[in-house]
Coordinates of C-alpha atoms in Angstrom, one line a residue:
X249 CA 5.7 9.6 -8.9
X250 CA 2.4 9.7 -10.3
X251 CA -0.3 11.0 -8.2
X252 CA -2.7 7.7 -9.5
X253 CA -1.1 4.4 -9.6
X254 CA -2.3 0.5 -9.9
X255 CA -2.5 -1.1 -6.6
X256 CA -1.7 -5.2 -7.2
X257 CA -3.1 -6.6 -4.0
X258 CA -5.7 -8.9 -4.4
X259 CA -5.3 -9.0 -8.2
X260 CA -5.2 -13.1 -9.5
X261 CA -1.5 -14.4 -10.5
X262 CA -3.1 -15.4 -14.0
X263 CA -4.6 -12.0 -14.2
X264 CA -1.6 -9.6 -13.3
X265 CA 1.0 -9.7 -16.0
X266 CA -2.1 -8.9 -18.5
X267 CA -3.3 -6.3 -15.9
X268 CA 0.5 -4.8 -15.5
X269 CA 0.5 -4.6 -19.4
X270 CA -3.3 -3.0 -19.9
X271 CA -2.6 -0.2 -17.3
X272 CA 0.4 0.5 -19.3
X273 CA -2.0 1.0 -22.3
X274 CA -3.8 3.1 -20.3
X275 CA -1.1 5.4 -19.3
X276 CA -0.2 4.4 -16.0
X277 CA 3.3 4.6 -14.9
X278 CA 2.9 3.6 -11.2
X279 CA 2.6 0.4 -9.5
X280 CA 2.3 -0.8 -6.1
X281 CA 3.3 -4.5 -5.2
X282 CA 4.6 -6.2 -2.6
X283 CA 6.1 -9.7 -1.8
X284 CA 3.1 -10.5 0.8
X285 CA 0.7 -10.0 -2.7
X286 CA 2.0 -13.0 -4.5
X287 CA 2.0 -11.8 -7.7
X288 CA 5.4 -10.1 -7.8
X289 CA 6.9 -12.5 -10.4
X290 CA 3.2 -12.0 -12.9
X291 CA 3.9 -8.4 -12.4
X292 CA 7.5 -8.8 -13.6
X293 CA 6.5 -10.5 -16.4
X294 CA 3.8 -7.6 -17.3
X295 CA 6.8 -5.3 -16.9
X296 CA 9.4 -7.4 -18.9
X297 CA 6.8 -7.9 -21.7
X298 CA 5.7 -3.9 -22.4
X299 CA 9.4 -2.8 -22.1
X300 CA 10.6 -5.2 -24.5
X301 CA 7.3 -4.6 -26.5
X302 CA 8.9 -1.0 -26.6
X303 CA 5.7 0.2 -25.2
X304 CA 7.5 2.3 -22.3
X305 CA 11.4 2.3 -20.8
X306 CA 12.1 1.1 -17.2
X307 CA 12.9 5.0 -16.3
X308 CA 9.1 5.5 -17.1
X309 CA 8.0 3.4 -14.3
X310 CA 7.7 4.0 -10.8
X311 CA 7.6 0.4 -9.1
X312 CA 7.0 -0.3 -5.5
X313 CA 7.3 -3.0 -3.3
X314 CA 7.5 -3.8 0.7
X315 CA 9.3 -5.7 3.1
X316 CA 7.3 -8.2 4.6
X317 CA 7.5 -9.0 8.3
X318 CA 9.5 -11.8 8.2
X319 CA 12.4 -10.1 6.8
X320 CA 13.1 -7.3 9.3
X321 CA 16.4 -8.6 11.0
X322 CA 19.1 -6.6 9.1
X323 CA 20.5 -10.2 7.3
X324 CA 17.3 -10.7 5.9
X325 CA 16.6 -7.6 4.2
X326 CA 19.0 -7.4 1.3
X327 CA 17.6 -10.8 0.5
X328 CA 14.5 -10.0 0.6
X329 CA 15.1 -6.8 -1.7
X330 CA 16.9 -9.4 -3.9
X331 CA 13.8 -11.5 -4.5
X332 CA 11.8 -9.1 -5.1
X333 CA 14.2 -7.4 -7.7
X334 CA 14.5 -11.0 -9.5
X335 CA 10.7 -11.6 -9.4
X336 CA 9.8 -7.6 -10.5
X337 CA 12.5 -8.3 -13.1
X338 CA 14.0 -4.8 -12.5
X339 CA 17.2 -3.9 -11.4
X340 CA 15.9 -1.0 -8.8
X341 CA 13.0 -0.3 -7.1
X342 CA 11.9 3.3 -7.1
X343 CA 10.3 2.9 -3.9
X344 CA 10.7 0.2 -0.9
X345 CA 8.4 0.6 2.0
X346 CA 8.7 -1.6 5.2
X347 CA 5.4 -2.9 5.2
X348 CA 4.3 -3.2 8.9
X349 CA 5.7 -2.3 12.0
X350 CA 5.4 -5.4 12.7
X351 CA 8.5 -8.4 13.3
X352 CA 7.7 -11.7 12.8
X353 CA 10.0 -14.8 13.0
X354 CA 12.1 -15.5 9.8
X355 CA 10.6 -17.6 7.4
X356 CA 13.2 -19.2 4.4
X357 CA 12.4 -18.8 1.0
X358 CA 12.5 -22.3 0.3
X359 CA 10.2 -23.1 3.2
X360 CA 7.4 -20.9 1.8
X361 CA 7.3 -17.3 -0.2
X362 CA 5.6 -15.0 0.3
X363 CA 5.4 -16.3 3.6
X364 CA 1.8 -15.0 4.7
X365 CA 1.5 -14.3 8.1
X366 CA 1.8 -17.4 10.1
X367 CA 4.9 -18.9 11.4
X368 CA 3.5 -22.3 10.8
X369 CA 0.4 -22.7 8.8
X370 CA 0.6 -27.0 9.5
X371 CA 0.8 -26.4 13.2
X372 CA -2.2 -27.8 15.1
X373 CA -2.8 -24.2 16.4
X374 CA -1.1 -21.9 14.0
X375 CA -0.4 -18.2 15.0
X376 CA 2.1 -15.7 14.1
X377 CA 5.5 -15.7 15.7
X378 CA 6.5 -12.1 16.8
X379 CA 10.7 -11.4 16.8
X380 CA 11.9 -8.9 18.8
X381 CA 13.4 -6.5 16.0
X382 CA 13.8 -2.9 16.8
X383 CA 12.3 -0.9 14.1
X384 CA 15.9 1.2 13.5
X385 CA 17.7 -2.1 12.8
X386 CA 15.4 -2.7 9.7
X387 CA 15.7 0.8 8.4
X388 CA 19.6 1.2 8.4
X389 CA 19.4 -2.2 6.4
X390 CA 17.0 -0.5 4.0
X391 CA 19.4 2.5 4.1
X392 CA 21.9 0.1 3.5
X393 CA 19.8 -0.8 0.1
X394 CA 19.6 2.9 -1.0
X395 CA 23.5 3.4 -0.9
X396 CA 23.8 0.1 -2.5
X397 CA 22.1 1.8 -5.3
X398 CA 19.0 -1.1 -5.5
X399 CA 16.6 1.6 -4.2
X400 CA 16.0 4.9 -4.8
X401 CA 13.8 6.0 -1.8
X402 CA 12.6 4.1 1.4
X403 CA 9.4 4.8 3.3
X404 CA 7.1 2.7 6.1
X405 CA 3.3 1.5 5.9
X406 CA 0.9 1.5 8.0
X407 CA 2.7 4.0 10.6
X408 CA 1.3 6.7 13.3
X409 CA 2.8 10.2 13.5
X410 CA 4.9 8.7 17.1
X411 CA 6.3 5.6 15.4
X412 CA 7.5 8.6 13.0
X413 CA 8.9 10.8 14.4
X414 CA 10.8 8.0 16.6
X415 CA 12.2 7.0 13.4
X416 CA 13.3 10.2 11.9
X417 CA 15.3 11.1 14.8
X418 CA 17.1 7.9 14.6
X419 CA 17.7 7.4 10.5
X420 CA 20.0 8.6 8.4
X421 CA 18.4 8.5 5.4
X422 CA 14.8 10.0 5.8
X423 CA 12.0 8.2 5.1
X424 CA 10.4 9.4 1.6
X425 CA 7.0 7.7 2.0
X426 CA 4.7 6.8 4.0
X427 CA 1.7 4.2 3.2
X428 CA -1.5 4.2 4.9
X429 CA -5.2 3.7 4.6
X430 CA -7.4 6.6 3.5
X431 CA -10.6 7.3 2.9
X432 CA -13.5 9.1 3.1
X433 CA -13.9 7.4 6.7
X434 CA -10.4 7.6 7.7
X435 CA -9.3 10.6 6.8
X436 CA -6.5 10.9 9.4
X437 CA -5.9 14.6 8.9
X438 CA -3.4 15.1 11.9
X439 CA -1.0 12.1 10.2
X440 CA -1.6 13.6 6.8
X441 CA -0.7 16.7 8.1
X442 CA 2.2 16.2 9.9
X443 CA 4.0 14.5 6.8
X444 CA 2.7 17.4 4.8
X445 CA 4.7 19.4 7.1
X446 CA 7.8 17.0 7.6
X447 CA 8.3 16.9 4.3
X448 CA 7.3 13.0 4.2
X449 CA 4.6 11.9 0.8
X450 CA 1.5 10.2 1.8
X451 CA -0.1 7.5 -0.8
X452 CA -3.6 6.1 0.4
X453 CA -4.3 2.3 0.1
X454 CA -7.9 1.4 -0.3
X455 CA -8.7 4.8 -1.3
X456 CA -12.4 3.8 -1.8
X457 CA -12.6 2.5 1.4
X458 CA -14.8 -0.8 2.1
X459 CA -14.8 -1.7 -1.4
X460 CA -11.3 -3.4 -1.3
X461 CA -12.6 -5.3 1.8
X462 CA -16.3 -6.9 1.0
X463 CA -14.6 -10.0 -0.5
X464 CA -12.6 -10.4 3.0
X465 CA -15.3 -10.5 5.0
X466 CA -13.9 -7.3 6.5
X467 CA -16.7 -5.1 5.9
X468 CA -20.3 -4.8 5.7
X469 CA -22.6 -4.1 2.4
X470 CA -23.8 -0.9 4.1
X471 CA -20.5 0.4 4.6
X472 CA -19.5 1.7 1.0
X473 CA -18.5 5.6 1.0
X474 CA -19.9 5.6 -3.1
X475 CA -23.4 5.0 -1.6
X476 CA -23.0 8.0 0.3
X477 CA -26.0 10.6 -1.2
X478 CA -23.3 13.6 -0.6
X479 CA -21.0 11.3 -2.8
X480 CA -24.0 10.6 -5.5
X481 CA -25.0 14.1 -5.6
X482 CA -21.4 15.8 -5.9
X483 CA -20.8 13.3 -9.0
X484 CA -24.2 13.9 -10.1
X485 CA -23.0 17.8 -10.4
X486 CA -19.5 17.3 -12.3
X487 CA -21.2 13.8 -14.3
X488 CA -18.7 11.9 -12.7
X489 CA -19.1 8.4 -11.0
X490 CA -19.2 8.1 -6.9
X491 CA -15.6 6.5 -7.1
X492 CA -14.0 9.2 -9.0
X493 CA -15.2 11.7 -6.8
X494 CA -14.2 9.7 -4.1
X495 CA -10.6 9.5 -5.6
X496 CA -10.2 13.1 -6.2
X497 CA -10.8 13.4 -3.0
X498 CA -7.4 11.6 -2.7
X499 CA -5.5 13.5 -4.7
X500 CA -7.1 17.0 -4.1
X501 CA -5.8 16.9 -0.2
X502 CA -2.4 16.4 -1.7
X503 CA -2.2 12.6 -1.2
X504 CA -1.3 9.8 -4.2
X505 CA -3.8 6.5 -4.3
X506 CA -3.7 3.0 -5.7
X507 CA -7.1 2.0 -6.1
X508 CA -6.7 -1.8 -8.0
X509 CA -9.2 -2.7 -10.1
X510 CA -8.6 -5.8 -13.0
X511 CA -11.2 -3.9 -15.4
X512 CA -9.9 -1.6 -18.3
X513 CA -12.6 0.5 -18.5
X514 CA -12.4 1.1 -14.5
X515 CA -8.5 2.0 -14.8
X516 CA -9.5 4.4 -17.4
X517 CA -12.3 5.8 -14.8
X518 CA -9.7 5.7 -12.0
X519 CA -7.3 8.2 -13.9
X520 CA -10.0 10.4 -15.6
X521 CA -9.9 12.7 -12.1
X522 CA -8.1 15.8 -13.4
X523 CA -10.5 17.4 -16.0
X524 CA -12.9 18.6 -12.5
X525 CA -12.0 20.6 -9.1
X526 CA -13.8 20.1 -6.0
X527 CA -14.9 23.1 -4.4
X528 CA -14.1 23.6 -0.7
X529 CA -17.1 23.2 0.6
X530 CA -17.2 19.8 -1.3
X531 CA -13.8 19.1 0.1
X532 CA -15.3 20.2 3.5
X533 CA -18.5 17.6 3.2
X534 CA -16.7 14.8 2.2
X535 CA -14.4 15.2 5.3
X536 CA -17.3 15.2 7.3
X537 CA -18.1 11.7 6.1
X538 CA -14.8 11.0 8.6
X539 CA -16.0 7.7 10.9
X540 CA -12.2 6.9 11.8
X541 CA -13.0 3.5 10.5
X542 CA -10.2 1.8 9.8
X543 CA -10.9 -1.7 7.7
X544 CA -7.5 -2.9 7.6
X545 CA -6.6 -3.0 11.4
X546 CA -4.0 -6.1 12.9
X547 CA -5.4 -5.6 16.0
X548 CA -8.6 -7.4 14.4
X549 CA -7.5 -9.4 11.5
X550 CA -4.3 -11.0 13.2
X551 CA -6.8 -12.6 16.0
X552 CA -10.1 -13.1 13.8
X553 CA -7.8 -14.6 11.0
X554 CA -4.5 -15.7 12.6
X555 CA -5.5 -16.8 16.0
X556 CA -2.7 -13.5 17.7
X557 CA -3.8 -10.5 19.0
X558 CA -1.3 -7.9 17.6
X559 CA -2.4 -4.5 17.9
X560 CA -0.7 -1.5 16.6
X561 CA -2.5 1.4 16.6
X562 CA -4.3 1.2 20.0

């Protein structure tokens, strides 16, 4: 898996399969989607269009996707896999990640896909609808996926180092990957570190912190890490911008990103990160930028957007 790959959150339906097919252009060969983006079925059409184009083969890709919360009782999963297989228009994912640890009441496809996060969004209150679905019984269904031969790894999101090892003990099949946020304010070096040294691969969402956020209201205009004048005066020294800096940061500590970005000349940016080496004591000040804040966080959004207080890393 490439260390640099295309996150497709957030990224417009009418924008994505043109998106899919420019980063392929540009040389990517990773991609990051999920069923809770939406845009699973654009994507597949990005795909479909630059392998028949003969641009690259399927083998060249490295496609992701999750399993939304819905889906976690073990009839669901295979299902859900087998949507987002049809939609990706692939017969395989190379990676499938559960995508919270978080169960929420079964939603059918043909009552509403993706289905977002509450149980009823008609209701006169609408809220989510937890399910009680222990974590194992999801994962021996996505082990079930592996040895059906749909999915080549499996891995988790948005997971603490307890919640992993709980898992490891119990699974068969390992868990390959795990997803989190990581930035220059979260830099959750304990987590990091103890995949590093369980043998489990880390990719960074929102690499560049509150930038994937200001559109959601989730972060304030003060709060962007490329502002920071370490950040401006480290890119100042290798003539790189803020946000490359900031993602070789990523990939330096050992970690793969998708940063998403709909702009061609900003995927080309978001890839030019190997021709430069930060020094350690570059490594060492960007660390220090550490504020353990956390933009993506249920235990705010899930009350401030869908009226339930879930938390799950307190």
């Amino acid at each position: 898996m490439d260390s640099v790959g295309l996150g497709l959150w957030k990224i417009d339906n009418d924008l994505t399969a043109g998106v899919v097919q420019t980063a392929i252009d540009c040389g990517y060969r990773h991609f990051d989607s999920a069923c809770d983006y939406g845009n699973e079925r654009e994507a597949g059409d990005g795909f479909s269009a630059a392998i028949a184009g003969g641009k690259v083969k399927r083998e060249d890709l490295w496609i992701t996707s999750k399993l939304w919360n819905t889906y976690h009782r073990a009839e669901h999963v295979r299902p859900a896999l087998e949507r987002t297989l049809a939609d990706l228009q692939t017969d395989y994912l190379d990676l499938y990640l559960m995508h919270f640890p978080i169960a929420q009441s079964y939603v059918p496809f043909d009552t509403r896909y993706p289905p977002g996060w509450f149980d009823d969004p008609d209701a006169t209150s609408p809220a989510m609808k937890p399910e009680h679905v222990p974590l194992i019984e999801t994962w021996q269904a996505m082990e079930e996926s592996v040895s059906a031969g749909l999915v080549r790894e499996i891995g988790v999101c948005n997971f603490g180092t307890s919640l992993l090892r709980d898992l490891s003990n119990q699974a068969s099949v390992q868990p390959a990957m795990l997803q989190v946020e990581l930035h220059p304010y979260l830099v959750q070096e304990k987590l990091v570190r103890y995949c590093r040294e369980s043998q489990i691969a880390v990719t960074g969402f929102s690499p560049l912190g509150a930038q994937s956020y200001f559109q959601l209201n989730m972060a304030q205009a003060d709060e962007a890490v490329i502002e920071q004048a370490i950040v401006k005066d480290i890119a100042a020294n290798y003539s790189k911008t803020p946000a490359q800096v900031v993602l070789r940061w990523g990939v330096q500590r050992g970690t793969a990103i998708v940063p998403k970005t709909t702009s061609e000349s900003r995927l080309k940016e978001n890839t030019a990160l190997f021709d430069f080496e930060l020094t350690a004591e570059e490594m060492a000040s960007i660390n220090g930028l550490d504020r353990h804040r956390r933009f993506n966080d249920p235990g705010e959004f899930c009350e401030e957007a869908f009226n339930t207080f879930f938390p799950i890393y307190d």
